[in-house]
mmCIF file with all atom_site columns, C-alpha atoms and ligand atoms in Angstrom:
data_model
loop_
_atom_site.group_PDB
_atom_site.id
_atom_site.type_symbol
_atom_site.label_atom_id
_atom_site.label_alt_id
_atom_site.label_comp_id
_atom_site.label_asym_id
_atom_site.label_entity_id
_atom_site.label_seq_id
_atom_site.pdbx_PDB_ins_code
_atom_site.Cartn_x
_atom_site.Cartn_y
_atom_site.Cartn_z
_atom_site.occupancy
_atom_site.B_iso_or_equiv
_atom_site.pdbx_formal_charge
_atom_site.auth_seq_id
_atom_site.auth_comp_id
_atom_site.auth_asym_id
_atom_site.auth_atom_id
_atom_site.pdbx_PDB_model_num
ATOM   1   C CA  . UNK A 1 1   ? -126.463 53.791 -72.311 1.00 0.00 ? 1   UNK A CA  1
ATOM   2   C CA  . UNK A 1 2   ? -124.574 50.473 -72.225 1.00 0.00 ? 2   UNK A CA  1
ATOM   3   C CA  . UNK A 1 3   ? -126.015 47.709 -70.432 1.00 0.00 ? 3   UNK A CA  1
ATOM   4   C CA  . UNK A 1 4   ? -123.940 46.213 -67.002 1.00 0.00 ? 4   UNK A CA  1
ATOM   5   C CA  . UNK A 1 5   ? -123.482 43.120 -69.092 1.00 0.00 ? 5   UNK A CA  1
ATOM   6   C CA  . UNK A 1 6   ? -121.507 45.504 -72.171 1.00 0.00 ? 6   UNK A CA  1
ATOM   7   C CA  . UNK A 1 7   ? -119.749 47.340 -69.006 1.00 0.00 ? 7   UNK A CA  1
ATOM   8   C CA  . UNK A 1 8   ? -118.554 44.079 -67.899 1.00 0.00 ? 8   UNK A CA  1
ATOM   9   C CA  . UNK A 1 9   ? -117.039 43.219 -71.239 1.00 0.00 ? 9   UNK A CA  1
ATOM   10  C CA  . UNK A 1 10  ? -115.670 46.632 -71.753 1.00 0.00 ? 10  UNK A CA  1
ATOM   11  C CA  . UNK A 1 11  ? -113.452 46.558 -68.388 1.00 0.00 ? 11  UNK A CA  1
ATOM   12  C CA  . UNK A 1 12  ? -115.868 48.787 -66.654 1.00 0.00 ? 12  UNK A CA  1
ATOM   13  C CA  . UNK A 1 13  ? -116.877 46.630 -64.211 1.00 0.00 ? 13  UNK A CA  1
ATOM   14  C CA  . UNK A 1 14  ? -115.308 43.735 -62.535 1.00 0.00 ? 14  UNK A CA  1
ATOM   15  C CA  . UNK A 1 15  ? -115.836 40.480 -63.096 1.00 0.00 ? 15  UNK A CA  1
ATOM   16  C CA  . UNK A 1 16  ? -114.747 36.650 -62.082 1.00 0.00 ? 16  UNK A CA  1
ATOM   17  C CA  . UNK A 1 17  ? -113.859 35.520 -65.749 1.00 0.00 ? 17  UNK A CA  1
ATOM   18  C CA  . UNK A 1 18  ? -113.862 31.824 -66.559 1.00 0.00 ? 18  UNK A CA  1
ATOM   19  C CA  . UNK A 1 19  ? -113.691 32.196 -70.413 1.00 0.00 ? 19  UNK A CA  1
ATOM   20  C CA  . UNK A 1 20  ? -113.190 34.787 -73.265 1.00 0.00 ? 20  UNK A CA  1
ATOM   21  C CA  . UNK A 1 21  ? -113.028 34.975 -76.931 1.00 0.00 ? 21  UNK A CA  1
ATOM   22  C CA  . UNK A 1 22  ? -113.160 37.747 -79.400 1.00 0.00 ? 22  UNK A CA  1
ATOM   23  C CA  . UNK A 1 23  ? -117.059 36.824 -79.664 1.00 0.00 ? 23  UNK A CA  1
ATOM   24  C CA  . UNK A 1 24  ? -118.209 35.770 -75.949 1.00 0.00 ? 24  UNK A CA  1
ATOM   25  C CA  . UNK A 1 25  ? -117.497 35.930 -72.286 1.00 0.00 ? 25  UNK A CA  1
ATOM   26  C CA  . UNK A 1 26  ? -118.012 33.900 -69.570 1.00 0.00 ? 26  UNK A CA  1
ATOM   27  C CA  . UNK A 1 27  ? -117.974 34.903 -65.851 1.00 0.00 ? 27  UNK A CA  1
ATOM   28  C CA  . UNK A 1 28  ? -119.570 33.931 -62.245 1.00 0.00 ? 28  UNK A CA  1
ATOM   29  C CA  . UNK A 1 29  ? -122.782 35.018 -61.406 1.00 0.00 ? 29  UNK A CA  1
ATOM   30  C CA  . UNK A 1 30  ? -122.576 37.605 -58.458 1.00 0.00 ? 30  UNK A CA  1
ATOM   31  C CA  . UNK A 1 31  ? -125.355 36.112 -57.165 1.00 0.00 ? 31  UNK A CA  1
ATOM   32  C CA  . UNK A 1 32  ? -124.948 32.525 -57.723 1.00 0.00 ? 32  UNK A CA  1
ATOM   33  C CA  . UNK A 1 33  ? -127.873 29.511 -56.927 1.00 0.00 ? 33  UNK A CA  1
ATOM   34  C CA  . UNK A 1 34  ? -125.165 27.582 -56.501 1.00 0.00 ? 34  UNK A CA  1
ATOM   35  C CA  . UNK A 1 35  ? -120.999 27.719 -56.321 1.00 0.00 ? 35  UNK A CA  1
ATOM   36  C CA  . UNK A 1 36  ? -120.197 27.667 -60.210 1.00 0.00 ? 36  UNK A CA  1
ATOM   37  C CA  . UNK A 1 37  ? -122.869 29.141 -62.002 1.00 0.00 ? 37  UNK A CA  1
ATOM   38  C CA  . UNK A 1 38  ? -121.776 30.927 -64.831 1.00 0.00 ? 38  UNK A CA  1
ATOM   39  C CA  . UNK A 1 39  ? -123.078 33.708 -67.398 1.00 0.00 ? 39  UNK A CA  1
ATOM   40  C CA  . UNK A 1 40  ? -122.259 33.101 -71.019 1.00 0.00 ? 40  UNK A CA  1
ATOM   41  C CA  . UNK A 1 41  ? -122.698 36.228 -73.002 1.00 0.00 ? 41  UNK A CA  1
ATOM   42  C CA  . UNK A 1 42  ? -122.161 37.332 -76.439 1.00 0.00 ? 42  UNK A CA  1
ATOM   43  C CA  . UNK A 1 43  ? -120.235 40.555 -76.745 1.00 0.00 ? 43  UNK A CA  1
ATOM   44  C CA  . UNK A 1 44  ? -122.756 42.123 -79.123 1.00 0.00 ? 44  UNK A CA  1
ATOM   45  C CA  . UNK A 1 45  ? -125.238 43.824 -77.413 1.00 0.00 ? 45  UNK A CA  1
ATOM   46  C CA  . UNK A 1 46  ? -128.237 41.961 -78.101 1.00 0.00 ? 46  UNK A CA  1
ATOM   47  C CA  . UNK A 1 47  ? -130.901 42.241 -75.085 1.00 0.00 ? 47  UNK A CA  1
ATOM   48  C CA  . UNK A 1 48  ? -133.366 38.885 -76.322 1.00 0.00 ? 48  UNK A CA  1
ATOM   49  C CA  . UNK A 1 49  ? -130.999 35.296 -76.896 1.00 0.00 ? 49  UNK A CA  1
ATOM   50  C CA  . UNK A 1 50  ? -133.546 34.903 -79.420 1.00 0.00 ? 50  UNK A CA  1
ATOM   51  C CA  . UNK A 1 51  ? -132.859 38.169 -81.366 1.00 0.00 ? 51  UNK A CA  1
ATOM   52  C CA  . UNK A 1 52  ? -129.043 37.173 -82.050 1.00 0.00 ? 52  UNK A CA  1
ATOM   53  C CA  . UNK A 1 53  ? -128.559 36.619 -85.303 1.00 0.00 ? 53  UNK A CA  1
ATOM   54  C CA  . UNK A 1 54  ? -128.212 32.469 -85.729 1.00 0.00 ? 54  UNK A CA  1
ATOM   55  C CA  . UNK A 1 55  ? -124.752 32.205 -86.443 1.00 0.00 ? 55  UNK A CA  1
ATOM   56  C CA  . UNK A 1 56  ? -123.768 33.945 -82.795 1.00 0.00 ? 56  UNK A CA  1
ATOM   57  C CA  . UNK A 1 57  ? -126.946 31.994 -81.604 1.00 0.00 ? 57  UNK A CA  1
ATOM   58  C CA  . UNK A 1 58  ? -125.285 28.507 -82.812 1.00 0.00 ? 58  UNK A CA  1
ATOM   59  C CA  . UNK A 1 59  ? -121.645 29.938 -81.223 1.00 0.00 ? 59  UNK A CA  1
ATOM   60  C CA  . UNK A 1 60  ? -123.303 30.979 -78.178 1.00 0.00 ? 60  UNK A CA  1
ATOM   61  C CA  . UNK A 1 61  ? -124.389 27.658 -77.304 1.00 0.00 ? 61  UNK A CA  1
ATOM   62  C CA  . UNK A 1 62  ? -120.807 26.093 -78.713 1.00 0.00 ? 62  UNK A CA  1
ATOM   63  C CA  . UNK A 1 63  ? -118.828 27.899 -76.706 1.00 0.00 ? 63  UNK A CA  1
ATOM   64  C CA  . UNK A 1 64  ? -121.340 27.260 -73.416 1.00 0.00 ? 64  UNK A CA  1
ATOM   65  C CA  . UNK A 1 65  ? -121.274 24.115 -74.086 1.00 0.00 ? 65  UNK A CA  1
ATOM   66  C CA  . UNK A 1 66  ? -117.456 24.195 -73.831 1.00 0.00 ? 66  UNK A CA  1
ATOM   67  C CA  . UNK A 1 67  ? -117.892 25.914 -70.300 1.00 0.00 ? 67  UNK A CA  1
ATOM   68  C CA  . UNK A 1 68  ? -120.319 23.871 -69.032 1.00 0.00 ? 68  UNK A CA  1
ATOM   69  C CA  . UNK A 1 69  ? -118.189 20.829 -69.386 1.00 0.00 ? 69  UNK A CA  1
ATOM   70  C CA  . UNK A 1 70  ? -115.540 22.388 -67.467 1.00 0.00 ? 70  UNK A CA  1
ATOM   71  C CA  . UNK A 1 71  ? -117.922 23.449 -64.869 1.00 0.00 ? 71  UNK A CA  1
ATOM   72  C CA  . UNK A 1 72  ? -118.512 19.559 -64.563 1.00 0.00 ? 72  UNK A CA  1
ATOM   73  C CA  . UNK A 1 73  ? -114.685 18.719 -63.949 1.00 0.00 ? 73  UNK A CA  1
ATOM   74  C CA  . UNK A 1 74  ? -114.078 21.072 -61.169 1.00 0.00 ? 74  UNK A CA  1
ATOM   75  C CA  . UNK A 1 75  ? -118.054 21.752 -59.263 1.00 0.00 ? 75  UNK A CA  1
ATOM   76  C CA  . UNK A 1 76  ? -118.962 18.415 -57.594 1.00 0.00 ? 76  UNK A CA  1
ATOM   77  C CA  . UNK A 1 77  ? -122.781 18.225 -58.983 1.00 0.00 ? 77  UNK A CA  1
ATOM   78  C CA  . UNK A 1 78  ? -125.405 15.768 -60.757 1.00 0.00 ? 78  UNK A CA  1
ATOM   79  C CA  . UNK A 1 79  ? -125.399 17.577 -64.012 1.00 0.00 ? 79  UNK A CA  1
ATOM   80  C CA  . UNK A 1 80  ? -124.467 21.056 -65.101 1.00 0.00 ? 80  UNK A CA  1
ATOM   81  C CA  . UNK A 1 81  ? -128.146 22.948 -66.294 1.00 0.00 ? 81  UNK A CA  1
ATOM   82  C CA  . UNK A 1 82  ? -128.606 25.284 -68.888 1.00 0.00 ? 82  UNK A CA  1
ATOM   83  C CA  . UNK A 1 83  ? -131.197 28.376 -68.120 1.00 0.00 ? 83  UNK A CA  1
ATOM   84  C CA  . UNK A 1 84  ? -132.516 31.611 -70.421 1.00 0.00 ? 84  UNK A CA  1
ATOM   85  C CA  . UNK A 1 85  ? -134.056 34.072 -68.335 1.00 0.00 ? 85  UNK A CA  1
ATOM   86  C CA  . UNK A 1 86  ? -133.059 37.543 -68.619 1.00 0.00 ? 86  UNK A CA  1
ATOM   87  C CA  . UNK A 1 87  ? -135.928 39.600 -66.735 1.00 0.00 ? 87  UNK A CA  1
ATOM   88  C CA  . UNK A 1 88  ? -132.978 41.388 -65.108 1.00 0.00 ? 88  UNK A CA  1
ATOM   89  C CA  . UNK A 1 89  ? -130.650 41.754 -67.042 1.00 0.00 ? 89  UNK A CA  1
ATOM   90  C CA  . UNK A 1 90  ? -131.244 42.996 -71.021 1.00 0.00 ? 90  UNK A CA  1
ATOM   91  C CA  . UNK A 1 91  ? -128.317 41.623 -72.369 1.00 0.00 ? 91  UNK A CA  1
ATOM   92  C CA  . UNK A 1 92  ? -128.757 37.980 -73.879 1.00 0.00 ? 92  UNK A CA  1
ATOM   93  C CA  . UNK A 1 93  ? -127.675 35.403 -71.511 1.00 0.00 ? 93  UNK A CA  1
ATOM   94  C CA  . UNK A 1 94  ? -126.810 31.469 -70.857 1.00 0.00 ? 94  UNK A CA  1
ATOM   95  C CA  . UNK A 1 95  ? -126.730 30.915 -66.985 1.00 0.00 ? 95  UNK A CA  1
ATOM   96  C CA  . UNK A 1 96  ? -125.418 27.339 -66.213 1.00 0.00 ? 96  UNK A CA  1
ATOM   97  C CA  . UNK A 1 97  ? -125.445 26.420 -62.956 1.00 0.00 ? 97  UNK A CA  1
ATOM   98  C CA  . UNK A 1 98  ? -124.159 23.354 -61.123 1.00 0.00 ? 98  UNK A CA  1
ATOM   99  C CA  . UNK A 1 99  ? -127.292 21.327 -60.002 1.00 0.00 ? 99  UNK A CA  1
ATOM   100 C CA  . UNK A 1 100 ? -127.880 18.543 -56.972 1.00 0.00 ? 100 UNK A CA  1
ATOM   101 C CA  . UNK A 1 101 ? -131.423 19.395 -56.860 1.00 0.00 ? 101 UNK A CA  1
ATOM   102 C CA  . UNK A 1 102 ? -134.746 21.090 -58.680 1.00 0.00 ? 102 UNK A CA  1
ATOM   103 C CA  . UNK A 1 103 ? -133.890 23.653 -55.920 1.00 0.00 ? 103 UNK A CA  1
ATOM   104 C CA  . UNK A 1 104 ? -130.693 24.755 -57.077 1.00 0.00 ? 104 UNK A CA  1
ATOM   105 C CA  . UNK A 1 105 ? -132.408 25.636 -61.048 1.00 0.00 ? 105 UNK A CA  1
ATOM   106 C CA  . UNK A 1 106 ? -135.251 28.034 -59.137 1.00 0.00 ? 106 UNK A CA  1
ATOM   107 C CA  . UNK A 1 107 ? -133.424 31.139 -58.271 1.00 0.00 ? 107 UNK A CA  1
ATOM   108 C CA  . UNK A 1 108 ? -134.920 31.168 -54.793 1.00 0.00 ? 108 UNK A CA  1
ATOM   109 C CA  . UNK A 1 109 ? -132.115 30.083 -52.688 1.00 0.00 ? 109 UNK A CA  1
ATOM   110 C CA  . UNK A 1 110 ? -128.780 31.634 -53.287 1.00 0.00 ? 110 UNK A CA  1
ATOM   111 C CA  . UNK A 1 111 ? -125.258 30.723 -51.882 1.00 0.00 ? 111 UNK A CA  1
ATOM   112 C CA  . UNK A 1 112 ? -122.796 33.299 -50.160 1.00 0.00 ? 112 UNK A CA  1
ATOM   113 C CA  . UNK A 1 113 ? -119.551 32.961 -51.383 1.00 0.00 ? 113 UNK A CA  1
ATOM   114 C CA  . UNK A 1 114 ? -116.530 35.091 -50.336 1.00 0.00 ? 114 UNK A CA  1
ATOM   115 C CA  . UNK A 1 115 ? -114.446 37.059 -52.944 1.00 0.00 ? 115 UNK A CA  1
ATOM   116 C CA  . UNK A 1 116 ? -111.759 34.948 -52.478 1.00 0.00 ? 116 UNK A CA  1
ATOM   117 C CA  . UNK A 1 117 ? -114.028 31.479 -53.336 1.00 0.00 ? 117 UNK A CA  1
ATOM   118 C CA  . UNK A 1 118 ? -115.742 33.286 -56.290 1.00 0.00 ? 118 UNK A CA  1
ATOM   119 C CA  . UNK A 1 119 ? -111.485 33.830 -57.592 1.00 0.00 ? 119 UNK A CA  1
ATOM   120 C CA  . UNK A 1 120 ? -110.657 30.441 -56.739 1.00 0.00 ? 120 UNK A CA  1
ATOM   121 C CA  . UNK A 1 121 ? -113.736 28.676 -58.449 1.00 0.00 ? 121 UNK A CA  1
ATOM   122 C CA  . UNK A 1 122 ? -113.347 31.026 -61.614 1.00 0.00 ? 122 UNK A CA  1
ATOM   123 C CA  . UNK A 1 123 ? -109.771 30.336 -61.568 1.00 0.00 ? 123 UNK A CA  1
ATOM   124 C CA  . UNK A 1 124 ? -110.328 26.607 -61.442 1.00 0.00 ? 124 UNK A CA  1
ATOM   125 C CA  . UNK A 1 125 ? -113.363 26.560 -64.206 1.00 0.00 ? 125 UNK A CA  1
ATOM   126 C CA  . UNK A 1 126 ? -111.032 28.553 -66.727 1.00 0.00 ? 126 UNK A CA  1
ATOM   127 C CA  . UNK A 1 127 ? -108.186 25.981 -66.439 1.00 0.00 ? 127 UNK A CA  1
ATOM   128 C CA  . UNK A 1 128 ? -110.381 22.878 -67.866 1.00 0.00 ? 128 UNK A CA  1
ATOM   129 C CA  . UNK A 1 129 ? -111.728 25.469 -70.315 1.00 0.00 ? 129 UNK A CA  1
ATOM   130 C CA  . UNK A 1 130 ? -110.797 24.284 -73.878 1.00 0.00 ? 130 UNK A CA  1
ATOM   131 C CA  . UNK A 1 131 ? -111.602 27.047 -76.493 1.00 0.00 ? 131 UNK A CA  1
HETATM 132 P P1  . 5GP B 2 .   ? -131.741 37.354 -65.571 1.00 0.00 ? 228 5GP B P1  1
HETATM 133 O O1  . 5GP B 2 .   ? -131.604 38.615 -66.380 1.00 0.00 ? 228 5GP B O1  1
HETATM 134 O O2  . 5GP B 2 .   ? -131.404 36.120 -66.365 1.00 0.00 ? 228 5GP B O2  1
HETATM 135 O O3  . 5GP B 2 .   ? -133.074 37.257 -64.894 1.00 0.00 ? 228 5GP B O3  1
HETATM 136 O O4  . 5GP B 2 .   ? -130.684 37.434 -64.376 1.00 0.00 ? 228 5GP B O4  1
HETATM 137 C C1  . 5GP B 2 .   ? -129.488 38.139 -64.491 1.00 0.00 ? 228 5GP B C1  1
HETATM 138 C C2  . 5GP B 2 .   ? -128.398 37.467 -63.677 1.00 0.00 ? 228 5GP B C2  1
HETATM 139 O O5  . 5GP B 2 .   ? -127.255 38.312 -63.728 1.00 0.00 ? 228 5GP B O5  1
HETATM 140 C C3  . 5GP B 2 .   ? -128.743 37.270 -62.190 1.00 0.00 ? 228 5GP B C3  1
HETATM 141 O O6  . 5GP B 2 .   ? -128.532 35.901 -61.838 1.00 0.00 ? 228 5GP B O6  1
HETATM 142 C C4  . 5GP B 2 .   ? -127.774 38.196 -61.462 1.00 0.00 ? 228 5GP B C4  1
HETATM 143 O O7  . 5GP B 2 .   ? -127.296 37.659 -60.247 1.00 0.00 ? 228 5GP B O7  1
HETATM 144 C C5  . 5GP B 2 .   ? -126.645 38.387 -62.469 1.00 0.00 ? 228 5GP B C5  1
HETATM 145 N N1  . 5GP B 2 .   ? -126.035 39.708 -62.378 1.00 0.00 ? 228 5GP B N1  1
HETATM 146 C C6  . 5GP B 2 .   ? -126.660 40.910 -62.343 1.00 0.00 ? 228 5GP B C6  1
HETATM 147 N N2  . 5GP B 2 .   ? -125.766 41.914 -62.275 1.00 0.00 ? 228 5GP B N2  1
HETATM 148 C C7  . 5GP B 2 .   ? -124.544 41.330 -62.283 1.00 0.00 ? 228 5GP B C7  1
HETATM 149 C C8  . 5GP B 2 .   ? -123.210 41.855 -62.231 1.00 0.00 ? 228 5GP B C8  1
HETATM 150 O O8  . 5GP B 2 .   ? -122.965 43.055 -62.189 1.00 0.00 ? 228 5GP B O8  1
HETATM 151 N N3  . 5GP B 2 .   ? -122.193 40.947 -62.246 1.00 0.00 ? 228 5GP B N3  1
HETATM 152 C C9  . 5GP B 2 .   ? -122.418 39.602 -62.312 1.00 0.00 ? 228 5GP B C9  1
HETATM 153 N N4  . 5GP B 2 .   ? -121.337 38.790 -62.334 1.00 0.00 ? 228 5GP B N4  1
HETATM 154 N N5  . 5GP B 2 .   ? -123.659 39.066 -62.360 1.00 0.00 ? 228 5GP B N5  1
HETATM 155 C C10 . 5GP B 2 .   ? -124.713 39.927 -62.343 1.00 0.00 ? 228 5GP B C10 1
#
């Protein structure tokens, strides 16, 4: 059965896109640490980042890199962090997440945003995206 990650790719389930190309997507985290954070996932369904092959391994990190720098131009934050996790979810992963403080990279608090902030801040992200 496909993973929520390959549902979210396929159109299945919804999703606050920031960036797409024929090999990755990026969207918002429904359950952000912090306004911004982001999911950057290959479309291959690959549950361990460290299983993908190490060309998409190499693009994976490209094209997050590319999102993460327009993460910085539109979240006010110190730096933009980079995260591998993926105890939830077992589809390989890049979470960045805006960061002010050590707090914000734990996963312990989590901020409430409104459907209509999580369009907005998606919207803005994908207009400083340059693929
Ligand atoms: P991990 O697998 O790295 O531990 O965490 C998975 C992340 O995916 C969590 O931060 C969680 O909030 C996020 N997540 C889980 N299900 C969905 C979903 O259906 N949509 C979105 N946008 N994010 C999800």
């Amino acid at each position: 059965m496909a993973n929520i990650f390959t549902k979210i790719i396929n159109g299945e389930i919804p999703c606050y896109k920031v960036a797409e190309t024929d090999e990755f997507l990026a969207f918002l985290d429904i359950n952000p640490n912090a306004k911004g954070h982001t999911l950057c996932i290959p479309k291959v369904e690959v549950d361990k980042i460290f299983d993908l092959d190490k060309e998409t391994y190499g693009s994976l990190m490209e094209f997050s890199r590319t999102v993460a720098i327009a993460i910085k131009k539109v979240i006010p934050c110190k730096r933009v962090g980079m995260t591998v996790i993926g105890l939830e979810v077992p589809h390989a992963h890049v979470h960045l997440i805006p960061l002010n403080s050590m707090d914000d990279a734990r996963f312990i608090s989590k901020e409430k945003l409104t459907p209509e902030e999580f369009e907005t801040t998606a919207k803005a992200i994908a207009s400083y995206v340059e693929l």
